Short mmCIF file of C-alpha atoms and ligand atoms in Angstrom, two decimals:
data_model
loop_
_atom_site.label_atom_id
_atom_site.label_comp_id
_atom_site.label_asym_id
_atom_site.label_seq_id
_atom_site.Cartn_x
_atom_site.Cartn_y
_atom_site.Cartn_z
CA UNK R 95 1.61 -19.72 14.53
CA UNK R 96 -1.48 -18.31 14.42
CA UNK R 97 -2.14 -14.18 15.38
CA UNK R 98 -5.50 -15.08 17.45
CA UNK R 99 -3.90 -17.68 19.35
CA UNK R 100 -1.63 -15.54 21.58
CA UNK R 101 -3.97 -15.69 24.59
CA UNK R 102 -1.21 -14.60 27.42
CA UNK R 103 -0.30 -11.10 26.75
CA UNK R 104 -2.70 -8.09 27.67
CA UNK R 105 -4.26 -5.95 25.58
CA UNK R 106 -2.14 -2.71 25.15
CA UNK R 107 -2.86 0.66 26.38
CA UNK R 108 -2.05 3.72 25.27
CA UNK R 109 0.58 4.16 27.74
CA UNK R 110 3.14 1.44 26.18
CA UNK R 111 5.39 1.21 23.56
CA UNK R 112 4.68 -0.59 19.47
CA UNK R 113 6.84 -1.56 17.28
CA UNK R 114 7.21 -0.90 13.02
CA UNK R 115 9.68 -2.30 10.65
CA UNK R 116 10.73 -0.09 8.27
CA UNK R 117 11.29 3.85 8.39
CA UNK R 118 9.45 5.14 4.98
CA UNK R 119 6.10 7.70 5.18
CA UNK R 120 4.13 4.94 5.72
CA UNK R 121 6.05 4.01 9.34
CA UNK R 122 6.23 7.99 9.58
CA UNK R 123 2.66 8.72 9.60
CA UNK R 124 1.83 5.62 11.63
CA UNK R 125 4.45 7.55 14.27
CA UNK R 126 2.38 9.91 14.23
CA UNK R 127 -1.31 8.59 14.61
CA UNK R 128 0.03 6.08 17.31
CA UNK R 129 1.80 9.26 19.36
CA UNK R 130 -1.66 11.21 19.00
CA UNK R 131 -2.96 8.29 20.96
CA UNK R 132 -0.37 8.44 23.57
CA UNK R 133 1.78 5.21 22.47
CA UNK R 134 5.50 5.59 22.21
CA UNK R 135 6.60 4.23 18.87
CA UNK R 136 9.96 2.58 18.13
CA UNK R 137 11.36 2.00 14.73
CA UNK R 138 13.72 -0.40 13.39
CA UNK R 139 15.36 0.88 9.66
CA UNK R 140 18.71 0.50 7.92
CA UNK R 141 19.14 3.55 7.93
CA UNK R 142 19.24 6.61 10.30
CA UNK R 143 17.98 9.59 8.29
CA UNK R 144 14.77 7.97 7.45
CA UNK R 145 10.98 9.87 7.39
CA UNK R 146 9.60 7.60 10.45
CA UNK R 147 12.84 7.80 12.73
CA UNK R 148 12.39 11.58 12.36
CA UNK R 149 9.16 11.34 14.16
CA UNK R 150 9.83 8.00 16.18
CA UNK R 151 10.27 8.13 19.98
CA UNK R 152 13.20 5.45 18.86
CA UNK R 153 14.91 4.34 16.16
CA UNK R 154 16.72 0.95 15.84
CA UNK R 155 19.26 1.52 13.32
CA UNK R 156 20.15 -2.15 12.21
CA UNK R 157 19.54 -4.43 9.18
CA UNK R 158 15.77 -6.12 8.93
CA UNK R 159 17.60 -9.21 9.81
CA UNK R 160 19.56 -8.48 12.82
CA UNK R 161 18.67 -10.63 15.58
CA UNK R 162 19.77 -8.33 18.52
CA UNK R 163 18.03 -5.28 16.86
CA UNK R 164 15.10 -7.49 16.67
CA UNK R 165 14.95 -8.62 20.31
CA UNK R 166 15.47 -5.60 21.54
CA UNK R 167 12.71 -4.06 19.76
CA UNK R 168 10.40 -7.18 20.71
CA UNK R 169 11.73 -6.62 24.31
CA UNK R 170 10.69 -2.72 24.38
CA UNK R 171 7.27 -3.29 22.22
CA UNK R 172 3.86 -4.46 23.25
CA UNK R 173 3.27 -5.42 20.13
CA UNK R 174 5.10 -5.10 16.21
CA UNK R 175 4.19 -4.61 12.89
CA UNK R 176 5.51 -3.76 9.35
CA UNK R 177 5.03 -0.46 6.85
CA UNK R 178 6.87 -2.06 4.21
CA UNK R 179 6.06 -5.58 2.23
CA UNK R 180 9.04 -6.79 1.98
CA UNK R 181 10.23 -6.74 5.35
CA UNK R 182 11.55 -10.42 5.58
CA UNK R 183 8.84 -12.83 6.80
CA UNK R 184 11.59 -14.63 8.79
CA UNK R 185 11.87 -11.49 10.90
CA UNK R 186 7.98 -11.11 11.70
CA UNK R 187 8.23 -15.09 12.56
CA UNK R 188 11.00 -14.44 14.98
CA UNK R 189 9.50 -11.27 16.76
CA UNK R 190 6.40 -13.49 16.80
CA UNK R 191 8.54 -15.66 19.46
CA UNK R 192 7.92 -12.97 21.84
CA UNK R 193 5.89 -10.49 20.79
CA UNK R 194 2.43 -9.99 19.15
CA UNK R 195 2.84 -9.01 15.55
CA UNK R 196 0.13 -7.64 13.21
CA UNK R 197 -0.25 -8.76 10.70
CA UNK R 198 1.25 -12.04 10.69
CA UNK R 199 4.64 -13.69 9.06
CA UNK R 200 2.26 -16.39 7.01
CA UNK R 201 0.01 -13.53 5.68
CA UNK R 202 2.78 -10.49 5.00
CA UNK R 203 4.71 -13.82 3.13
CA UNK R 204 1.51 -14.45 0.86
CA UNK R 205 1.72 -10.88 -0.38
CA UNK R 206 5.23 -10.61 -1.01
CA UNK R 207 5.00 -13.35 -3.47
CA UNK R 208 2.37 -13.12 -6.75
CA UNK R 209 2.42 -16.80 -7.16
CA UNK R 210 1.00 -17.13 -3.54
CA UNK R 211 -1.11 -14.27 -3.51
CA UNK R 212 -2.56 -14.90 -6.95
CA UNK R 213 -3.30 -18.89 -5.76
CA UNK R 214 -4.71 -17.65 -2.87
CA UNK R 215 -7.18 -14.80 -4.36
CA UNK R 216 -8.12 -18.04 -6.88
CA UNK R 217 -8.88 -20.37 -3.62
CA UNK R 218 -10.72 -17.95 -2.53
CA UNK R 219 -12.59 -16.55 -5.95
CA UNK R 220 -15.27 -19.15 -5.24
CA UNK R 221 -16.55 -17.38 -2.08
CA UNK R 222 -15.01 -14.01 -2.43
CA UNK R 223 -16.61 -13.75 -6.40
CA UNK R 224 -13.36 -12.52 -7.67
CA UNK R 225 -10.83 -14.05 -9.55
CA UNK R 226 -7.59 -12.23 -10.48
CA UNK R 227 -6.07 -11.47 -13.69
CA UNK R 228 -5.35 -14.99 -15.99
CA UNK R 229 -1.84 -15.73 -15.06
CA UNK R 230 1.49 -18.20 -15.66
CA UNK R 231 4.55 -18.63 -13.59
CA UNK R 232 7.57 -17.89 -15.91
CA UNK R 233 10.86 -19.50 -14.99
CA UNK R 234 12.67 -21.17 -17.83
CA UNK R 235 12.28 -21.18 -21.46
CA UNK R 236 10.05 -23.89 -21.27
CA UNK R 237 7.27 -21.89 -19.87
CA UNK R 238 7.75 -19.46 -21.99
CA UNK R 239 7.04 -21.87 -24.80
CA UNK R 240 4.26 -23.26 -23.14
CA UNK R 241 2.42 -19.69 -22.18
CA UNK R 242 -1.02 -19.81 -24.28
CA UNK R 243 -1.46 -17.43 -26.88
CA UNK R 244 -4.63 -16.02 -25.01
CA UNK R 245 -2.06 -14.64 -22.33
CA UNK R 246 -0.86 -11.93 -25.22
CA UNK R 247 -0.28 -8.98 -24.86
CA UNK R 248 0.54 -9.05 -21.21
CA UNK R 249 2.73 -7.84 -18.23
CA UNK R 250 5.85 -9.43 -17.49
CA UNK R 251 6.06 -8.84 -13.26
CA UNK R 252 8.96 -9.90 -11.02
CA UNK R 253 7.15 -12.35 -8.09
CA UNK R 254 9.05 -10.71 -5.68
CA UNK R 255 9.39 -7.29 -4.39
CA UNK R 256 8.15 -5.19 -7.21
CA UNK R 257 6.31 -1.61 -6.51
CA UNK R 258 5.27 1.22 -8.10
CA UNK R 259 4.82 -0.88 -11.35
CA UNK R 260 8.75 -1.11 -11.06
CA UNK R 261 9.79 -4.85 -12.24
CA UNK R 262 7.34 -4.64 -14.60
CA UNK R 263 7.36 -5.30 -18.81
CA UNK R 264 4.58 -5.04 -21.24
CA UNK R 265 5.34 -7.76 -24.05
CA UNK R 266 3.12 -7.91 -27.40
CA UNK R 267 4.47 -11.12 -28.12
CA UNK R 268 5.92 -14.33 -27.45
CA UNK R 269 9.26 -13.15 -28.35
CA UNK R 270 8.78 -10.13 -26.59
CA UNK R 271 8.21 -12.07 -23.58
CA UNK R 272 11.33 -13.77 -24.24
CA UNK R 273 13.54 -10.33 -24.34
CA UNK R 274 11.88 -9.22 -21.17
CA UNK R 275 12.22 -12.53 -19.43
CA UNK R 276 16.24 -12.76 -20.27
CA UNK R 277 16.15 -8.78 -18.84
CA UNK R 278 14.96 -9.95 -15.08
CA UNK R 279 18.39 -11.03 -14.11
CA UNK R 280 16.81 -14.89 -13.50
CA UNK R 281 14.81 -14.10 -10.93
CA UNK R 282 11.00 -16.03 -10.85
CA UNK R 283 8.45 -14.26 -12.80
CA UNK R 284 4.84 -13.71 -13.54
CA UNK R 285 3.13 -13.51 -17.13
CA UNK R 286 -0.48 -11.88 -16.54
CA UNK R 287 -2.64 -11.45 -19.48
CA UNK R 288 -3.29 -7.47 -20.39
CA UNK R 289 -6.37 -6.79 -19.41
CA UNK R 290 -8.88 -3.45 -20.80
CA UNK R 291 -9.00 -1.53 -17.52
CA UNK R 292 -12.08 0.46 -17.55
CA UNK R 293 -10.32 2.28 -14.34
CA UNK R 294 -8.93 1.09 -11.05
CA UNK R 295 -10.39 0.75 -7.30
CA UNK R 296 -8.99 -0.48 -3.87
CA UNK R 297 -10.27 -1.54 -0.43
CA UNK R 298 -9.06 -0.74 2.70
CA UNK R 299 -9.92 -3.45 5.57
CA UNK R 300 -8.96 -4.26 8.93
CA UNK R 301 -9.31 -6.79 11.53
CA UNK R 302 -9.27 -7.64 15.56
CA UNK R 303 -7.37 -10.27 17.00
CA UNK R 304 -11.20 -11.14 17.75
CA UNK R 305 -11.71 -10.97 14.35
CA UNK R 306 -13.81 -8.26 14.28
CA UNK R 307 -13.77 -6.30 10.61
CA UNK R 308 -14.77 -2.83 9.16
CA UNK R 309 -14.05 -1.60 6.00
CA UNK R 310 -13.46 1.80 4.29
CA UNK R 311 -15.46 3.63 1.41
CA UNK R 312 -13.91 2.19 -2.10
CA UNK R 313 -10.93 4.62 -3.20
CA UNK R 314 -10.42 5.33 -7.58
CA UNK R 315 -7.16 5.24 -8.10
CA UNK R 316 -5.62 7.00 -11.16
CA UNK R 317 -2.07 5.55 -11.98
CA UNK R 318 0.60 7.58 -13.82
CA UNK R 319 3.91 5.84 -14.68
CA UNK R 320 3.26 2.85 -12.41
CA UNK R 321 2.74 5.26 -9.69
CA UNK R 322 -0.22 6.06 -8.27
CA UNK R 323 -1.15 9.24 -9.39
CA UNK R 324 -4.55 10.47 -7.95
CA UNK R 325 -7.02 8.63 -5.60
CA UNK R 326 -11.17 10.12 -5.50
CA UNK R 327 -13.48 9.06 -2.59
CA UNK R 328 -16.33 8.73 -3.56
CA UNK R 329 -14.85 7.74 -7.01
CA UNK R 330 -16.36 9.17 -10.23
CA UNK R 331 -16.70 6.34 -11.85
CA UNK R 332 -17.56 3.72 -9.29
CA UNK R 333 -20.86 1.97 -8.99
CA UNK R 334 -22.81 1.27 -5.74
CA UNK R 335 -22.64 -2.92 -7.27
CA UNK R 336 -19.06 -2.80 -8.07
CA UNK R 337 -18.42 -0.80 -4.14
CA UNK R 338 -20.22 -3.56 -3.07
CA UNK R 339 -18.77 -6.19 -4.40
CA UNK R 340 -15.12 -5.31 -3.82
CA UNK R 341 -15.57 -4.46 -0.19
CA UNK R 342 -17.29 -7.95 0.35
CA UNK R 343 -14.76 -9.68 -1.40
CA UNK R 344 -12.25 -7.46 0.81
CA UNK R 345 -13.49 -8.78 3.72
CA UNK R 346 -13.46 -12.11 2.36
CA UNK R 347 -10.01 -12.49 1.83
CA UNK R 348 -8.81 -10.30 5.35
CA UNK R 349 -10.80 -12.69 7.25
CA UNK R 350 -9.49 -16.24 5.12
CA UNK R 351 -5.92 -14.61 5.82
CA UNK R 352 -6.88 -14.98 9.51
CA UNK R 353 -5.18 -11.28 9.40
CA UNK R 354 -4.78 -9.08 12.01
CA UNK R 355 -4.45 -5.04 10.99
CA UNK R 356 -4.86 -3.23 7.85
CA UNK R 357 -4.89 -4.45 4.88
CA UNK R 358 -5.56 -3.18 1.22
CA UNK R 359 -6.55 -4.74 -1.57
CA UNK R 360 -6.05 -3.18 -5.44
CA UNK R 361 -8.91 -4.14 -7.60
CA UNK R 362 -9.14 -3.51 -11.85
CA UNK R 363 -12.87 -2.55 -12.96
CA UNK R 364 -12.84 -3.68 -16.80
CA UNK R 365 -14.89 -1.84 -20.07
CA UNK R 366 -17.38 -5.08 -19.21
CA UNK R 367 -17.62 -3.99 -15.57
CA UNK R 368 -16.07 -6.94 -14.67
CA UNK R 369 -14.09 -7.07 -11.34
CA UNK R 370 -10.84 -8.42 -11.02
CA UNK R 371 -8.72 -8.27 -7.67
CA UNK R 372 -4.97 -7.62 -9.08
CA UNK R 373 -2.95 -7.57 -5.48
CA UNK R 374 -2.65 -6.41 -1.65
CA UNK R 375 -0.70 -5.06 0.44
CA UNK R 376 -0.45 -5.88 3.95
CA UNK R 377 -0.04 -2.56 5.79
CA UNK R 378 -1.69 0.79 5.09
CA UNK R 379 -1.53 2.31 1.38
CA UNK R 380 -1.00 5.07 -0.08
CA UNK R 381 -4.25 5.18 -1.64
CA UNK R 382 -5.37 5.02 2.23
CA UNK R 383 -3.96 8.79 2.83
CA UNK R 384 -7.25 10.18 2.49
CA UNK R 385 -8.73 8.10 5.42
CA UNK R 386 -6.34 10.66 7.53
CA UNK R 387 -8.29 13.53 6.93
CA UNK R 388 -11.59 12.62 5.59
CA UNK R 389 -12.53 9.63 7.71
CA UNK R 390 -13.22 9.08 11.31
CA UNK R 391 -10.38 6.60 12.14
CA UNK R 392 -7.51 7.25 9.65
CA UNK R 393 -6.08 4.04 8.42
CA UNK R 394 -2.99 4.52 10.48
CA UNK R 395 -5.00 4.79 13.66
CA UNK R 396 -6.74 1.90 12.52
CA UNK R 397 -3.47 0.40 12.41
CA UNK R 398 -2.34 1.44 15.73
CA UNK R 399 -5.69 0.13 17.12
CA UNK R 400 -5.56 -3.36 15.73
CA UNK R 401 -1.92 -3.99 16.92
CA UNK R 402 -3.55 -2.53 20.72
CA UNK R 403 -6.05 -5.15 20.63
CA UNK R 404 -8.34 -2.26 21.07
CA UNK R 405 -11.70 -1.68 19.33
CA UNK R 406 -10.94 -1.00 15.57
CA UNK R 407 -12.55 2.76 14.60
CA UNK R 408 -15.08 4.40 12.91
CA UNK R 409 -14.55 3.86 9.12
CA UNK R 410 -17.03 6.60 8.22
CA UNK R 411 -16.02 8.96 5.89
CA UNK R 412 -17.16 12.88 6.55
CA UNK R 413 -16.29 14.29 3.50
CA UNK R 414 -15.37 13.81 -0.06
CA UNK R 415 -11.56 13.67 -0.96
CA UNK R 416 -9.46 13.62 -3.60
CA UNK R 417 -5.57 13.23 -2.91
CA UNK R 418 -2.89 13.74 -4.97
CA UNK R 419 0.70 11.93 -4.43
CA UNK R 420 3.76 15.16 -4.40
CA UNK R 421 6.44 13.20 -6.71
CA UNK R 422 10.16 15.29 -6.03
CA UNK R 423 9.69 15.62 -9.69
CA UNK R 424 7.85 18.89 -9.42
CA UNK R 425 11.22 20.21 -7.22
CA UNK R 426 13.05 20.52 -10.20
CA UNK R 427 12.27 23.13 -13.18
CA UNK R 428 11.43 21.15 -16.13
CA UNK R 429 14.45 19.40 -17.08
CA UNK R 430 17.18 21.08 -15.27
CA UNK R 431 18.72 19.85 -12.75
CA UNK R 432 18.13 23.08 -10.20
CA UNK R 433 16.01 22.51 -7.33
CA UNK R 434 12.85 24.86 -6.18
CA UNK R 435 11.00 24.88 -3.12
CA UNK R 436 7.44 24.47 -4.45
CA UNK R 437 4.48 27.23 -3.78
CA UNK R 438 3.22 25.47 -1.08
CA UNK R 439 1.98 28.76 0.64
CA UNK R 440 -0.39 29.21 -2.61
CA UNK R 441 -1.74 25.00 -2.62
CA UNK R 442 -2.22 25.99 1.21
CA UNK R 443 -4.36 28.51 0.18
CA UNK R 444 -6.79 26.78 -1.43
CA UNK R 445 -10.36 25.57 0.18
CA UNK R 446 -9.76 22.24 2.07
CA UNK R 447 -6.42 21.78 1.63
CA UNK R 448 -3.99 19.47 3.70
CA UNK R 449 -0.30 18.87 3.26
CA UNK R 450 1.51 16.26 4.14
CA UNK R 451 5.42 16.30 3.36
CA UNK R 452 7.60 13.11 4.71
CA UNK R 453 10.84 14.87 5.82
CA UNK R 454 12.69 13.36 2.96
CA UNK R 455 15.76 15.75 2.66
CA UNK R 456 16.93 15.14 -1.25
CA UNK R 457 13.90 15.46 -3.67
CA UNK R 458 14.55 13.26 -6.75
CA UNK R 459 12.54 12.34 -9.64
CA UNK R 460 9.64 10.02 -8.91
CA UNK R 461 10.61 9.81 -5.09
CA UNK R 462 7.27 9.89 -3.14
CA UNK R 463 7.77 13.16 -1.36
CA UNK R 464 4.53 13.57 0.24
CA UNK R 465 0.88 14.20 -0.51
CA UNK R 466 -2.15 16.63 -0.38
CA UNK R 467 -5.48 15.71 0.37
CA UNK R 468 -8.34 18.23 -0.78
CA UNK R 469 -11.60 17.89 1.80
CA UNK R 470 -14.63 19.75 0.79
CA UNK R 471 -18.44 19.53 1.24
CA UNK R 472 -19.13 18.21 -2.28
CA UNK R 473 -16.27 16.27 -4.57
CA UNK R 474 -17.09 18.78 -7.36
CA UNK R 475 -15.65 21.55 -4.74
CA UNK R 476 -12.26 18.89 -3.83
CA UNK R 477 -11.60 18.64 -7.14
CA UNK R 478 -11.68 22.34 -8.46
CA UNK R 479 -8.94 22.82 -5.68
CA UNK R 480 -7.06 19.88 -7.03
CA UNK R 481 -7.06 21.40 -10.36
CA UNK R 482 -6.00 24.54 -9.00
CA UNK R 483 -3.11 22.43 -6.97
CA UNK R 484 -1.96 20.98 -10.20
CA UNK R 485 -1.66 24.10 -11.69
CA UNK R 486 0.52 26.06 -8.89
CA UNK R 487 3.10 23.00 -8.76
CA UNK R 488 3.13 22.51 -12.60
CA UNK R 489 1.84 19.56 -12.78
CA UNK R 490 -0.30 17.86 -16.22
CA UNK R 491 -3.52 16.68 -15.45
P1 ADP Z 52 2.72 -2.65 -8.33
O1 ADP Z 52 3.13 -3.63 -7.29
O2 ADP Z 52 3.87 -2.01 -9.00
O3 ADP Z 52 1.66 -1.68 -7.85
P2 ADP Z 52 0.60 -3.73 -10.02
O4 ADP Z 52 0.39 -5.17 -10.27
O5 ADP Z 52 -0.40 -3.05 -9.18
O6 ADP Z 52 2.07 -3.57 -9.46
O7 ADP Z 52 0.70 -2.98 -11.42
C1 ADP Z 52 0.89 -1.58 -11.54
C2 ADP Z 52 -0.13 -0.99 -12.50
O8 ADP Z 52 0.01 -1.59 -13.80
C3 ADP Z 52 -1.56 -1.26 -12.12
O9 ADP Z 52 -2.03 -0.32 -11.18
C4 ADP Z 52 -2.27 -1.17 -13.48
O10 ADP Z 52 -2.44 0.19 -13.86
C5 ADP Z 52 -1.26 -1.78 -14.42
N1 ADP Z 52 -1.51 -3.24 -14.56
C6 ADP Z 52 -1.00 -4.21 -13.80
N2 ADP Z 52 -1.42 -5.43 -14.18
C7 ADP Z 52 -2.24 -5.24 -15.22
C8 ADP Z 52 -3.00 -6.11 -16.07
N3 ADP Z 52 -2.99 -7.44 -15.91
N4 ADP Z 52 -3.73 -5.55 -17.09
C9 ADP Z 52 -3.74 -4.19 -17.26
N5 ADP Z 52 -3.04 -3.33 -16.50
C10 ADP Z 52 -2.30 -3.82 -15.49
MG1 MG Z 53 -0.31 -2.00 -7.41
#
């Protein structure tokens, strides 16, 4: 059932209740944009010390799957949505019964799966001028032995519920590709060809239930152990063709998804300058912080807005950013195992700086603790204070 086709139920108003599944930063700092607007928030997680039920005006505390948990929260909410990908699609279809949910069971199940996403980003390569990285399903030895030589060296991925490059194997060779395969505990998999990444890029979009669409400025990403690392807006390295060209082909594919809410969409930029889109996620994203405190209409507003039915927001970026993701790595003194409160009184004292921390009680080793963003009149001036960041916490750049 289609998003656009719920004609009986008001728009929302400020004055009612939404819905997320899932409790991570993402839910927490949607919580937070939705409250500024005067909406009460309620959130349904597994668990009860999570970083959005800290800031919720509710939390469910029941499995994804629980049907009472989920009519109760369609009951209380004018409308749902999800801050996690993997929230089962068979939950969004049921709140859907009832309730408006952004964005939609068929769409959040397209990007939960590479096999679906990466047919439907090649459907749609003919109008969206895009095509994604060359690609074959692997699920028995068979396609193994049948995976063209042209696909090596490439990345082994899991088709389900991989993140932060976890699920992930580089292979050199067939028989590479055979060790990592019998490594994945059977589960369906996806060979994609290695590709020379000249550097990375991703679109933020968002649609109306009217399907009205606005875009964001193109984020560079910089990726450090499968995590993302960095993202720079306006990035360094991007050109006003390839800005261009992604954002079109974002809007493409947000509007053939017949999706309602924010979506982003991760792009590679190759040493030909060649643009490939590599996947999406179907919420906000991290590299989407920065739209908090350099744009307009952060991208959690956005979100709020597009679940509302109201008018989606002012895109417009005021000033260059450059945010850097706060790993719990950089709680612990190299390797020991004794934890330290970072200096965040010194990163607060530098020009333009604004911290974000999620609430998460335990730091641990490449656990996404929270962010900073760096505003500043020029990016030269945002970066310097990055820098300067990187050096107070201890981390490389
Ligand atoms: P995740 O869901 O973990 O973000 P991605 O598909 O985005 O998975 O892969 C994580 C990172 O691995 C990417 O940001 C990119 O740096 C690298 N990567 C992924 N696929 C390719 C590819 N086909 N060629 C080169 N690098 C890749
Ligand atoms: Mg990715």
């Amino acid at each position: 059932m289609s998003n656009t086709t719920s004609p009986f139920i008001p728009a929302a108003s400020p004055a009612t209740w939404l819905g997320v599944m899932g409790g991570g930063q993402l839910g927490r700092m949607f919580v937070h944009a939705a409250q500024a607007m005067g909406f009460k928030v309620a959130v349904l997680e597994t668990s009860n010390d999570c970083p959005a039920g800290h800031a919720a005006d509710h939390l469910l505390c029941a499995s994804y799957t629980d049907e009472t948990a989920l009519k109760e929260l369609a009951a209380q909410c004018v409308a749902v949505t999800t801050e996690f990908e993997n929230v089962p699609a068979q939950s969004l279809a049921l709140l859907a019964q009832s309730r408006f949910v952004a964005p939609s069971a068929a769409a959040v199940s397209v990007a939960q799966d590479r096999v679906a996403e990466k047919r439907f980003f090649t459907e749609c390569a003919s109008i969206s001028g895009v095509l994604p990285a060359p690609n074959k399903t692997i699920e028995s030895e068979n396609d193994i032995n049948a995976v063209p030589d042209a696909l090596l060296p490439g990345i082994l991925k899991t088709v389900r519920m991989g993140y932060d490059g976890k699920g992930q194997v580089r292979v050199n060779t067939r028989d590479e590709l055979r060790i990592a395969f019998a490594g994945m505990n059977g589960v369906s998999c996806i060979l994609e060809k290695m590709l020379p990444l000249a550097y990375e890029v991703s679109v933020l979009a968002a649609r109306g239930v009217d399907g009205k669409m606005v875009v964001y400025p193109i984020a560079e990403n910089v990726h450090r152990g499968g995590i993302l690392f960095t993202t720079t807006v306006p990035g360094p390295n991007v050109t006003p063709e390839c800005a261009k060209k992604a954002q079109q082909a974002a809007l493409t594919l947000i509007e053939r998804l017949d999706y309602v809410g924010v979506l982003c969409i991760e792009f590679f930029v190759l040493q030909d300058g060649s643009l490939i889109v590599n996947e999406m996620a179907p919420r906000p994203h991290n590299s989407g912080h920065y739209t908090i405190d350099a744009c307009v209409t952060s991208q959690f507003a956005q979100q709020a807005r597009a679940m509302a039915r109201l008018p989606l927001g002012d895109t417009r970026q005021h000033s260059p950013a450059v945010m850097l993701n706060i790993l719990g790595d950089i709680w612990f003194n190299g390797d020991s195992n004794d934890v330290r409160e970072p200096a965040w009184d010194k990163v607060l004292a530098l020009p333009g700086a604004y911290l974000h921390l999620y609430g998460k009680e335990e730091a641990r080793r490449g656990r996404k603790m929270g962010h900073v963003t760096f505003v500043a009149p020029t990016l030269a001036e945002a970066q310097k204070s990055l820098h300067a960041a990187c050096g107070i916490l201890g981390i490389p750049l």
